[in-house]
């Protein structure tokens, strides 16, 4: 069933347009604007260009989804297959199925919302032209990663996003941005070198880099030892990008230093590239190798779940001087642990849960980073002690709509039933209860129990954050009368070094959600509710494709 019948050639064009248009837009952003389009402010003109290009890509992605044959989501659709480098048998092979389509839409949506947000709230840094161009290159590389069906092209697209993200952190980031950017690029590049060796091993031993042909063969053309080596090499590269504990240490620094839109794209899109690689490449192409490493992958996943939650609890406690952006970054380590646990079960239930958790994490954590960026802009800090001790009323009293939306995003992140975060975690735990044949049931049920304990820890730190940031803490300072607490406007700001004075950045009243913020955040909140109440929309796409993938290309 298709909502609108669109011809195969138009579908091919739409997918090619979605992948290539941001790259062409990036080149256009760096060129001098035509005289009629310069406007009064050239900076605003290039930011408008970014909104226009990402908006066009989002519309094309939506039309692609509308024309997608939902009766056959396991079939590759909108395919293009053109020889590119005959000597290496590298082909420009594009296509989408029920696994890649949701990730394509998520990427197009988040990039558009980031471009829209940046039009009104551009992060401090060098030329807006460079900023827009880097965001568009990042979008093109991410979309290509989810659309290409050739292993070498996948690697090129996978690497294409590293340089734009490095510069977004290094040039438009906050404190310690240079160190965070270097840590990000070194970790991911080292992982990528090992991944390339694994990809070359598969291509040389099987005689092809075509991901569809390799998935259909289901590892029959590769010996078990080759599969084990390939899974180890490719898995390490993917695990760094995911990030899997203990290869995660670049992530908190990168998120803390990155500008708001950089954090949104990093959490909402880039982390999904690693888990997508596990599902698209390793599960179907090297099943014996995956079966060998599945228990270890699951063990690392549940350690990541508990470790991420404990790190968040440590940051959230009073007096820890925890940074709210850093806390949400550590929460991503835990959430991506659930995705890896689902993949490690090698069952349709677990893998569907992993894919659902991927999308839910992109929506919820993208919204959380938007909100924390807005709070930091208003308060001048993301330090939890400062935010909590500012006033007894805190966000609920100062900016009630902003506080309510932060509370909504937090309870969605902890997996409240009825919201998107619930289904992915529940399905991955179900998958761990009954893993694939050949995997140890006692071990995976132990992992399931540890993962379930992790959900309790997640609820604990998220509720602490809501209590402290939204409600505030009743410190002796907050019990002062309103006249004593807040300086009169005529008095001007208090000197930051004055004894007993509040931080100068904190003012008695905060601006609540602005119109442009509502435009950027409402789609994420609405989709979080929609996915939570109507999970069949997403599972109806992924399940047939996952069943075929795990069955070795047989529907």
XYZ file of C-alpha atoms in Angstrom:
555
model
C 0.000 0.000 0.000
C 1.251 3.452 -0.888
C -0.443 6.642 0.243
C 0.253 8.195 -3.167
C 1.334 6.168 -6.186
C 4.686 7.594 -7.302
C 6.596 6.129 -10.224
C 9.853 4.258 -9.604
C 11.895 6.838 -11.537
C 10.516 9.689 -9.408
C 11.286 7.724 -6.235
C 14.849 7.185 -7.481
C 15.209 10.903 -8.141
C 13.798 11.813 -4.716
C 16.271 9.579 -2.868
C 19.201 10.866 -4.936
C 17.997 14.442 -4.308
C 17.762 13.859 -0.537
C 21.387 12.653 -0.461
C 22.967 15.132 -2.900
C 20.959 18.354 -2.352
C 22.559 19.260 1.019
C 26.027 18.869 -0.536
C 25.118 21.193 -3.417
C 23.527 23.559 -0.900
C 26.764 23.617 1.097
C 28.716 24.657 -2.009
C 26.122 27.333 -2.805
C 26.306 28.668 0.757
C 30.007 29.423 0.319
C 29.536 31.262 -2.988
C 28.750 34.998 -3.121
C 25.002 35.551 -2.965
C 23.323 36.810 -6.175
C 22.619 40.574 -5.977
C 18.873 40.106 -5.615
C 19.192 37.646 -2.730
C 21.716 39.454 -0.538
C 19.105 41.408 1.371
C 20.018 43.952 4.008
C 21.900 41.406 6.099
C 24.109 38.880 4.230
C 24.406 36.741 7.366
C 20.638 36.329 7.586
C 20.539 35.583 3.845
C 22.856 32.577 4.208
C 20.926 31.361 7.255
C 17.723 31.593 5.179
C 19.523 29.540 2.546
C 20.203 26.843 5.157
C 16.546 26.745 6.208
C 15.446 26.567 2.551
C 17.769 23.702 1.599
C 17.078 21.608 4.702
C 13.348 22.321 4.288
C 13.444 21.120 0.672
C 15.273 17.946 1.754
C 12.692 17.330 4.500
C 9.818 17.747 2.023
C 11.507 15.343 -0.412
C 12.009 12.813 2.417
C 8.331 13.089 3.395
C 7.221 12.587 -0.216
C 9.567 9.589 -0.363
C 7.856 8.160 2.733
C 4.426 8.855 1.243
C 5.364 7.038 -1.980
C 6.977 4.141 -0.091
C 5.190 0.788 -0.539
C 4.210 0.054 3.047
C 2.956 -3.422 2.103
C 6.510 -4.476 1.237
C 8.817 -2.618 3.669
C 11.362 -5.465 3.491
C 11.984 -4.741 -0.195
C 14.621 -2.186 -1.176
C 12.809 0.697 -2.857
C 13.826 3.853 -4.792
C 16.971 1.965 -5.797
C 19.752 3.337 -7.977
C 22.619 1.059 -9.015
C 25.345 2.596 -11.199
C 28.926 1.397 -11.676
C 31.357 3.940 -10.206
C 34.814 2.326 -9.895
C 34.730 -0.860 -12.046
C 38.252 -1.943 -11.055
C 37.152 -2.270 -7.413
C 33.553 -3.191 -8.253
C 32.373 -0.122 -6.312
C 28.880 0.967 -7.312
C 26.719 3.981 -6.516
C 24.003 1.807 -5.024
C 21.199 3.589 -3.156
C 17.977 2.260 -1.695
C 15.717 2.358 1.361
C 13.627 -0.163 3.254
C 11.694 -0.173 6.512
C 14.911 -0.025 8.543
C 16.511 2.979 6.863
C 13.410 5.079 6.024
C 12.652 6.165 9.652
C 16.308 7.157 10.177
C 16.272 9.111 6.915
C 13.179 11.034 8.041
C 14.616 11.632 11.530
C 17.824 13.062 10.053
C 15.989 15.355 7.631
C 13.642 16.585 10.384
C 16.319 17.268 13.018
C 18.606 19.067 10.554
C 15.746 21.289 9.388
C 14.776 22.125 12.986
C 18.425 22.934 13.780
C 18.649 25.223 10.720
C 15.402 26.943 11.732
C 16.597 27.392 15.317
C 19.970 28.734 14.140
C 18.257 31.338 11.944
C 17.008 33.010 15.116
C 19.743 31.899 17.548
C 23.054 31.522 15.735
C 25.846 30.306 18.056
C 28.726 32.701 18.564
C 31.596 31.942 16.206
C 33.133 32.682 12.824
C 31.322 33.175 9.513
C 27.659 32.074 9.299
C 28.472 30.927 5.752
C 30.869 28.309 7.098
C 28.371 27.270 9.785
C 25.570 26.664 7.278
C 27.894 24.848 4.865
C 29.165 22.527 7.618
C 25.643 21.675 8.796
C 24.623 20.836 5.218
C 27.698 18.643 4.616
C 26.926 16.885 7.892
C 23.354 16.272 6.754
C 24.448 14.929 3.368
C 26.920 12.482 4.931
C 24.393 11.219 7.467
C 21.615 10.753 4.903
C 24.047 8.966 2.594
C 25.039 6.595 5.424
C 21.408 5.474 5.746
C 20.787 5.268 1.995
C 23.888 3.644 0.428
C 24.054 -0.118 -0.188
C 27.759 -0.476 -0.987
C 30.222 -1.127 1.834
C 32.911 1.249 0.574
C 30.358 4.004 -0.040
C 29.009 3.369 3.447
C 32.506 3.897 4.842
C 32.979 7.138 2.851
C 29.627 8.484 4.020
C 30.369 7.361 7.582
C 33.613 9.355 7.527
C 32.125 12.368 5.746
C 30.432 13.613 8.913
C 33.557 13.707 11.077
C 35.189 16.875 9.746
C 32.005 19.038 9.834
C 31.274 17.962 13.409
C 34.895 18.605 14.418
C 34.713 22.201 13.160
C 31.243 22.796 14.644
C 32.633 21.868 18.063
C 36.053 23.527 17.655
C 34.856 26.848 16.183
C 31.314 27.353 17.514
C 31.561 25.463 20.818
C 31.926 26.641 24.394
C 34.656 26.115 26.969
C 37.312 23.439 26.340
C 36.058 23.146 22.759
C 39.471 22.520 21.176
C 40.282 19.612 23.481
C 36.783 18.133 23.047
C 36.976 18.437 19.251
C 40.375 16.738 19.113
C 39.183 13.941 21.376
C 36.128 13.418 19.150
C 38.115 13.279 15.907
C 40.908 11.050 17.253
C 38.579 8.479 18.793
C 36.354 8.234 15.729
C 39.196 8.224 13.195
C 41.059 5.458 15.004
C 37.871 3.408 15.128
C 37.281 4.071 11.428
C 40.723 2.793 10.414
C 40.001 -0.548 12.068
C 36.513 -0.607 10.508
C 37.949 -0.081 7.012
C 40.196 -3.119 7.452
C 37.144 -5.230 8.325
C 35.197 -3.926 5.315
C 38.107 -4.681 2.976
C 38.379 -8.181 4.451
C 34.710 -8.877 3.701
C 34.971 -7.443 0.184
C 38.112 -9.368 -0.715
C 36.929 -12.702 0.715
C 33.402 -12.506 -0.727
C 34.288 -10.830 -4.039
C 31.739 -8.018 -3.652
C 31.019 -4.905 -1.568
C 27.295 -4.978 -2.394
C 25.428 -4.987 0.911
C 22.232 -6.493 -0.543
C 24.096 -9.400 -2.165
C 26.137 -9.977 1.005
C 23.005 -9.908 3.201
C 21.253 -12.395 0.900
C 24.273 -14.694 1.050
C 23.986 -14.415 4.866
C 27.637 -15.228 5.528
C 27.631 -18.490 3.565
C 30.521 -17.232 1.407
C 32.653 -16.332 4.450
C 34.334 -18.727 6.846
C 33.609 -18.423 10.545
C 37.119 -17.132 11.277
C 36.750 -14.394 8.619
C 33.378 -13.432 10.091
C 34.805 -13.259 13.616
C 37.678 -11.005 12.515
C 35.323 -8.829 10.429
C 32.852 -8.401 13.307
C 35.682 -7.515 15.696
C 37.163 -4.916 13.316
C 33.946 -3.350 12.006
C 32.270 -3.625 15.410
C 35.035 -1.617 17.098
C 34.608 1.231 14.611
C 30.830 1.196 15.004
C 31.056 0.905 18.815
C 33.132 4.096 19.036
C 30.485 6.036 17.098
C 27.550 4.497 19.042
C 29.228 5.006 21.689
C 29.593 1.777 23.642
C 31.167 1.650 27.098
C 34.189 1.853 27.551
C 34.736 3.651 24.195
C 32.388 6.466 25.189
C 34.710 8.952 26.915
C 34.783 11.364 23.949
C 31.008 11.874 24.106
C 30.478 13.887 27.350
C 33.280 16.312 26.441
C 31.984 16.744 22.885
C 28.406 17.383 24.051
C 29.441 19.780 26.814
C 31.561 21.865 24.425
C 29.326 21.691 21.328
C 26.836 24.449 20.443
C 23.169 23.574 20.971
C 22.511 22.479 17.383
C 25.771 20.508 17.380
C 24.620 18.555 20.450
C 21.195 17.944 18.900
C 22.701 16.545 15.688
C 25.378 14.579 17.511
C 22.899 12.852 19.838
C 19.922 12.704 17.500
C 21.652 11.585 14.317
C 25.361 10.724 14.510
C 25.059 8.149 17.290
C 22.489 6.273 15.167
C 25.052 5.656 12.430
C 26.946 3.200 14.625
C 23.928 1.120 15.655
C 22.580 1.211 12.084
C 25.869 -0.322 10.921
C 25.461 -3.194 13.392
C 21.974 -3.939 12.017
C 22.617 -3.329 8.315
C 26.111 -4.859 8.012
C 27.088 -7.215 10.826
C 23.823 -9.014 11.612
C 23.060 -10.178 8.035
C 26.565 -10.360 6.542
C 28.479 -12.043 9.394
C 25.870 -13.862 11.538
C 28.322 -16.476 12.869
C 30.758 -13.771 13.920
C 27.956 -11.815 15.592
C 26.836 -14.940 17.445
C 30.360 -15.312 18.805
C 30.519 -11.729 20.084
C 26.821 -11.245 21.022
C 27.254 -12.140 24.738
C 30.210 -9.740 25.050
C 28.291 -6.998 23.207
C 25.342 -7.505 25.570
C 27.646 -7.414 28.608
C 29.236 -4.141 27.518
C 25.751 -2.786 26.752
C 24.354 -3.418 30.242
C 27.520 -2.096 31.886
C 26.980 1.063 29.795
C 23.353 1.268 30.947
C 24.290 1.118 34.636
C 27.472 3.193 34.284
C 25.683 5.976 32.383
C 22.930 6.097 34.997
C 25.362 6.144 37.946
C 27.378 8.916 36.280
C 24.160 10.925 35.880
C 23.202 10.353 39.510
C 26.656 11.566 40.579
C 26.298 14.721 38.467
C 22.749 15.367 39.706
C 23.525 15.302 43.420
C 23.659 18.531 45.365
C 27.092 20.113 45.512
C 28.536 18.074 42.606
C 28.683 21.117 40.302
C 27.271 18.871 37.565
C 26.695 20.305 34.104
C 23.198 19.573 32.745
C 24.491 19.088 29.186
C 27.084 16.638 30.454
C 24.423 14.746 32.392
C 22.272 14.300 29.270
C 25.361 13.181 27.355
C 25.972 10.442 29.922
C 22.294 9.494 29.708
C 22.885 8.816 26.001
C 25.509 6.197 26.942
C 22.804 4.401 28.920
C 20.104 4.726 26.269
C 22.379 3.504 23.498
C 23.221 0.572 25.787
C 19.602 -0.566 25.386
C 19.967 -0.332 21.604
C 23.113 -2.494 21.686
C 21.445 -5.005 24.023
C 18.553 -5.379 21.574
C 20.953 -5.939 18.672
C 22.956 -8.493 20.708
C 19.851 -10.676 21.217
C 19.803 -11.332 17.435
C 16.011 -11.773 17.614
C 13.298 -9.871 15.704
C 11.871 -8.600 19.007
C 15.224 -7.302 20.260
C 16.331 -5.751 16.957
C 12.939 -4.068 16.467
C 13.264 -2.707 19.994
C 16.744 -1.416 19.180
C 15.506 0.375 16.050
C 12.539 1.837 17.942
C 14.833 3.003 20.776
C 17.092 4.615 18.169
C 14.275 6.803 16.848
C 12.899 7.544 20.327
C 16.338 8.601 21.554
C 16.773 10.916 18.563
C 13.452 12.656 19.252
C 13.689 12.873 23.059
C 17.388 13.646 23.480
C 17.263 16.111 20.577
C 14.491 17.926 22.453
C 16.434 17.762 25.741
C 19.529 19.350 24.211
C 17.408 22.093 22.639
C 15.879 22.804 26.068
C 19.188 22.765 27.927
C 20.643 25.147 25.326
C 17.738 27.518 25.918
C 18.146 27.293 29.705
C 21.876 27.989 29.388
C 21.142 31.034 27.209
C 18.740 32.388 29.825
C 20.722 31.628 32.985
C 24.185 31.958 31.490
C 25.126 28.536 32.887
C 24.134 24.866 32.788
C 25.533 24.173 36.277
C 22.892 22.194 38.172
C 23.686 23.679 41.585
C 23.322 27.189 40.203
C 20.074 26.348 38.393
C 18.595 24.612 41.439
C 19.693 27.208 43.983
C 18.616 30.255 42.019
C 15.158 30.409 43.555
C 12.603 28.232 45.275
C 10.290 28.595 42.282
C 12.957 27.784 39.667
C 11.680 27.131 36.136
C 8.066 26.440 37.089
C 7.810 29.889 38.642
C 10.029 31.787 36.194
C 9.242 30.202 32.813
C 6.400 27.705 33.379
C 6.045 26.510 29.770
C 9.785 25.905 29.491
C 9.750 24.059 32.817
C 6.771 21.941 31.779
C 8.413 20.959 28.488
C 11.656 20.039 30.279
C 9.665 17.841 32.686
C 7.874 16.233 29.718
C 11.159 15.457 27.954
C 12.640 14.056 31.171
C 9.754 11.656 31.838
C 9.829 10.627 28.158
C 13.540 9.884 28.530
C 12.990 7.692 31.595
C 10.614 5.494 29.576
C 7.163 6.495 30.824
C 4.485 4.259 29.202
C 2.560 6.134 26.539
C 5.645 8.002 25.298
C 8.242 6.942 22.724
C 10.985 5.989 25.177
C 8.945 3.117 26.650
C 8.584 0.743 23.700
C 12.218 0.439 22.663
C 13.421 -0.398 26.169
C 10.583 -2.855 26.778
C 11.149 -4.720 23.494
C 14.917 -4.974 24.028
C 14.320 -6.479 27.486
C 11.798 -8.932 26.006
C 14.351 -9.863 23.355
C 16.980 -10.475 26.061
C 14.564 -12.774 27.909
C 14.512 -15.138 24.920
C 17.647 -14.575 22.790
C 18.414 -16.235 19.464
C 19.193 -19.932 19.263
C 22.776 -20.684 20.247
C 22.991 -17.828 22.774
C 23.018 -18.500 26.511
C 19.576 -17.877 28.009
C 20.805 -17.608 31.626
C 23.399 -15.012 30.601
C 20.927 -12.927 28.609
C 18.293 -13.103 31.335
C 20.932 -11.808 33.729
C 21.605 -8.974 31.268
C 17.848 -8.348 31.105
C 17.666 -8.033 34.902
C 20.607 -5.610 34.962
C 19.034 -3.580 32.137
C 15.710 -3.458 34.016
C 17.583 -2.176 37.092
C 19.092 0.479 34.816
C 15.600 1.763 33.987
C 15.059 2.417 37.713
C 18.319 4.355 37.909
C 17.277 6.349 34.831
C 14.009 7.276 36.494
C 15.889 8.298 39.643
C 18.283 10.779 38.033
C 15.711 12.228 35.651
C 13.284 12.911 38.481
C 16.091 14.484 40.525
C 16.851 16.798 37.589
C 13.169 17.769 37.277
C 12.889 18.384 41.016
C 16.025 20.524 41.192
C 15.793 22.506 37.950
C 12.033 22.885 37.642
C 11.127 23.178 41.319
C 14.344 24.520 42.818
C 15.750 23.863 46.276
C 14.775 25.511 49.523
C 18.141 26.911 50.515
C 18.419 29.637 53.170
C 18.867 32.061 50.296
C 15.660 31.000 48.592
C 13.675 31.605 51.818
C 14.463 35.310 51.700
C 11.628 37.621 50.839
C 11.097 38.424 47.155
C 12.363 41.978 47.747
C 15.583 40.639 49.249
C 16.003 37.915 46.660
C 15.645 39.932 43.477
C 17.467 43.193 42.771
C 15.279 46.090 41.701
C 15.615 46.948 38.042
C 16.702 50.465 38.949
C 19.564 49.147 41.052
C 21.197 47.372 38.094
C 22.849 43.966 38.333
C 24.649 43.010 41.486
C 28.413 42.711 41.197
C 29.364 39.072 40.666
C 32.021 39.180 43.361
C 29.801 40.653 46.090
C 29.524 38.550 49.222
C 26.308 36.567 49.266
C 25.279 37.782 45.820
C 23.624 35.458 43.349
C 25.389 34.772 40.025
C 25.006 37.859 37.870
C 23.507 35.876 34.972
C 20.381 34.991 37.008
C 17.543 37.485 36.827
C 14.177 37.543 38.650
C 12.217 36.765 35.491
C 13.105 34.593 32.500
C 11.726 34.724 28.991
C 9.421 31.775 28.461
C 9.300 29.745 25.235
C 9.668 32.046 22.236
C 7.789 31.533 18.950
C 10.841 30.254 17.061
C 11.620 27.856 19.910
C 8.084 26.519 19.856
C 8.374 25.985 16.089
C 11.595 24.001 16.513
C 10.528 21.949 19.545
C 6.829 21.168 18.974
C 7.402 18.550 16.218
C 9.750 16.589 18.496
C 7.302 16.654 21.417
C 4.372 15.708 19.155
C 6.243 12.801 17.552
C 7.327 11.562 20.996
C 3.643 11.302 21.969
C 2.610 9.846 18.588
C 5.288 7.118 18.667
C 4.358 6.298 22.252
C 0.623 5.992 21.599
C 0.847 4.457 18.117
C 4.026 2.332 17.981
C 2.613 0.206 15.153
C 3.424 3.001 12.697
C 7.151 2.467 13.227
C 7.106 -1.261 14.022
C 5.028 -1.938 10.915
C 7.934 -0.564 8.867
C 10.813 -2.190 10.703
C 9.471 -5.650 11.573
C 9.173 -7.181 8.063
C 12.592 -5.760 7.125
C 14.164 -7.142 10.313
C 12.555 -10.552 9.787
C 14.004 -10.710 6.272
C 17.409 -9.480 7.444
C 17.711 -12.133 10.140
C 16.404 -14.864 7.825
C 19.225 -14.304 5.351
C 17.342 -12.277 2.768
C 14.285 -14.555 2.753
C 10.994 -12.810 3.495
